[in-house]
Amino acid sequence: RWARDGWRLALADVNEAGLAESLKLVREAGGDGFTQRCDVRDYSQLTALAQSCEEKFGGIDVIVNNAGVASGGFFGELSLEDWDWQIAINLMGVVKGCKAFPPLLERSKGKIVNIASMAALMQGPA
């Protein structure tokens, strides 16, 4: 929708091939922007992304925290590393995203949109 409305988008992910494809689709829809590899577990990568948005766009209007991962299986089957990985991305990635961008958002009166998965509403295997 934002691409169709001609917005300039900063696309960030750990999957660089996916980023390239997404930017192609944005441009085909009438938008533009840039891509930047970013792992939300690393706060310095998020602050670097915020800096890139400042340099390329002069600020931002909206940040969408949409990174998420899942490990399937029963509770007892999941390792502590699985839990650490999920919490680092699904929870702390959002927290870090919310902390990295406020200086830019305050100037533009921008908004933060946090996306959660359906897993928040569903019961998993016990």
CSV table of C-alpha atoms in Angstrom, one decimal:
chain,number,residue,atom,x,y,z
A,1,ARG,CA,0.0,0.0,0.0
A,2,TRP,CA,2.7,2.5,0.9
A,3,ALA,CA,4.6,1.7,-2.3
A,4,ARG,CA,1.4,2.3,-4.3
A,5,ASP,CA,1.1,5.6,-2.6
A,6,GLY,CA,4.6,6.6,-3.7
A,7,TRP,CA,6.3,6.4,-0.3
A,8,ARG,CA,10.0,6.0,0.0
A,9,LEU,CA,10.7,2.9,2.1
A,10,ALA,CA,13.7,1.7,4.1
A,11,LEU,CA,13.6,-2.1,3.9
A,12,ALA,CA,15.7,-4.0,6.5
A,13,ASP,CA,16.2,-7.8,7.0
A,14,VAL,CA,18.9,-10.4,7.4
A,15,ASN,CA,17.9,-11.9,4.1
A,16,GLU,CA,19.6,-9.8,1.4
A,17,ALA,CA,18.1,-11.7,-1.5
A,18,GLY,CA,14.7,-11.2,-0.1
A,19,LEU,CA,15.4,-7.5,0.4
A,20,ALA,CA,16.4,-7.1,-3.3
A,21,GLU,CA,13.2,-8.8,-4.4
A,22,SER,CA,11.1,-6.7,-2.0
A,23,LEU,CA,12.7,-3.4,-3.3
A,24,LYS,CA,12.0,-4.6,-6.9
A,25,LEU,CA,8.3,-5.0,-6.0
A,26,VAL,CA,8.2,-1.7,-4.2
A,27,ARG,CA,9.5,0.1,-7.3
A,28,GLU,CA,7.1,-1.8,-9.6
A,29,ALA,CA,4.3,-0.6,-7.4
A,30,GLY,CA,5.4,3.0,-7.7
A,31,GLY,CA,7.4,3.5,-4.6
A,32,ASP,CA,11.2,3.8,-4.0
A,33,GLY,CA,13.6,3.3,-1.2
A,34,PHE,CA,16.7,1.5,-0.2
A,35,THR,CA,17.7,-1.8,1.5
A,36,GLN,CA,20.0,-2.4,4.4
A,37,ARG,CA,20.9,-5.7,6.0
A,38,CYS,CA,20.0,-5.5,9.7
A,39,ASP,CA,19.8,-8.1,12.4
A,40,VAL,CA,17.4,-6.8,15.1
A,41,ARG,CA,19.4,-8.6,17.8
A,42,ASP,CA,22.2,-6.1,17.3
A,43,TYR,CA,21.2,-2.7,18.5
A,44,SER,CA,24.1,-1.0,16.7
A,45,GLN,CA,22.7,-2.3,13.4
A,46,LEU,CA,19.3,-0.7,14.2
A,47,THR,CA,21.0,2.6,15.1
A,48,ALA,CA,22.9,2.4,11.8
A,49,LEU,CA,19.6,1.9,10.0
A,50,ALA,CA,18.1,4.9,11.8
A,51,GLN,CA,21.2,6.9,10.7
A,52,SER,CA,20.8,5.8,7.1
A,53,CYS,CA,17.1,6.9,7.2
A,54,GLU,CA,18.2,10.3,8.4
A,55,GLU,CA,20.9,10.6,5.7
A,56,LYS,CA,18.7,9.3,2.8
A,57,PHE,CA,15.3,10.6,3.8
A,58,GLY,CA,15.9,13.4,6.3
A,59,GLY,CA,13.8,11.5,8.8
A,60,ILE,CA,11.0,9.0,9.0
A,61,ASP,CA,7.2,9.0,9.4
A,62,VAL,CA,6.6,5.3,10.4
A,63,ILE,CA,8.7,2.5,11.7
A,64,VAL,CA,7.2,-1.0,11.4
A,65,ASN,CA,8.8,-3.6,13.7
A,66,ASN,CA,7.9,-6.8,11.9
A,67,ALA,CA,10.8,-9.3,12.5
A,68,GLY,CA,9.8,-12.6,13.9
A,69,VAL,CA,10.8,-16.2,14.1
A,70,ALA,CA,9.5,-19.4,15.6
A,71,SER,CA,10.7,-22.8,16.7
A,72,GLY,CA,8.2,-25.6,16.4
A,73,GLY,CA,7.8,-28.4,18.8
A,74,PHE,CA,6.7,-29.3,22.3
A,75,PHE,CA,7.9,-27.1,25.2
A,76,GLY,CA,10.2,-29.9,26.5
A,77,GLU,CA,11.8,-30.4,23.1
A,78,LEU,CA,12.9,-26.8,22.7
A,79,SER,CA,16.4,-26.0,23.9
A,80,LEU,CA,17.4,-22.9,25.8
A,81,GLU,CA,19.2,-21.7,22.7
A,82,ASP,CA,15.8,-21.9,20.8
A,83,TRP,CA,14.2,-19.8,23.5
A,84,ASP,CA,17.1,-17.3,23.5
A,85,TRP,CA,16.9,-16.9,19.7
A,86,GLN,CA,13.1,-16.4,19.7
A,87,ILE,CA,13.2,-13.9,22.6
A,88,ALA,CA,16.1,-12.0,21.1
A,89,ILE,CA,14.2,-11.4,17.9
A,90,ASN,CA,10.5,-11.5,18.8
A,91,LEU,CA,10.7,-9.4,22.0
A,92,MET,CA,14.0,-7.7,22.3
A,93,GLY,CA,14.2,-6.9,18.5
A,94,VAL,CA,11.0,-4.9,19.0
A,95,VAL,CA,12.3,-3.2,22.1
A,96,LYS,CA,15.5,-2.2,20.4
A,97,GLY,CA,13.6,-1.0,17.3
A,98,CYS,CA,11.5,1.2,19.5
A,99,LYS,CA,14.6,2.6,21.2
A,100,ALA,CA,16.7,3.2,18.1
A,101,PHE,CA,14.2,5.5,16.2
A,102,PRO,CA,12.5,7.9,18.6
A,103,PRO,CA,14.8,10.9,17.9
A,104,LEU,CA,13.7,10.7,14.2
A,105,LEU,CA,10.1,10.1,15.0
A,106,GLU,CA,9.8,13.0,17.5
A,107,ARG,CA,10.8,15.5,14.8
A,108,SER,CA,8.3,14.2,12.3
A,109,LYS,CA,5.6,13.3,14.9
A,110,GLY,CA,5.9,9.8,13.4
A,111,LYS,CA,4.5,6.5,14.6
A,112,ILE,CA,5.7,3.1,15.6
A,113,VAL,CA,3.8,0.0,14.5
A,114,ASN,CA,4.7,-3.3,16.2
A,115,ILE,CA,3.6,-6.5,14.5
A,116,ALA,CA,3.0,-9.6,16.6
A,117,SER,CA,2.4,-13.1,15.1
A,118,MET,CA,-0.8,-15.1,15.5
A,119,ALA,CA,1.2,-17.2,18.0
A,120,ALA,CA,0.4,-14.5,20.6
A,121,LEU,CA,-3.3,-15.6,20.2
A,122,MET,CA,-3.0,-19.3,19.8
A,123,GLN,CA,-2.2,-22.1,22.2
A,124,GLY,CA,0.8,-24.2,21.2
A,125,PRO,CA,1.6,-27.8,22.1
A,126,ALA,CA,2.2,-28.2,25.8
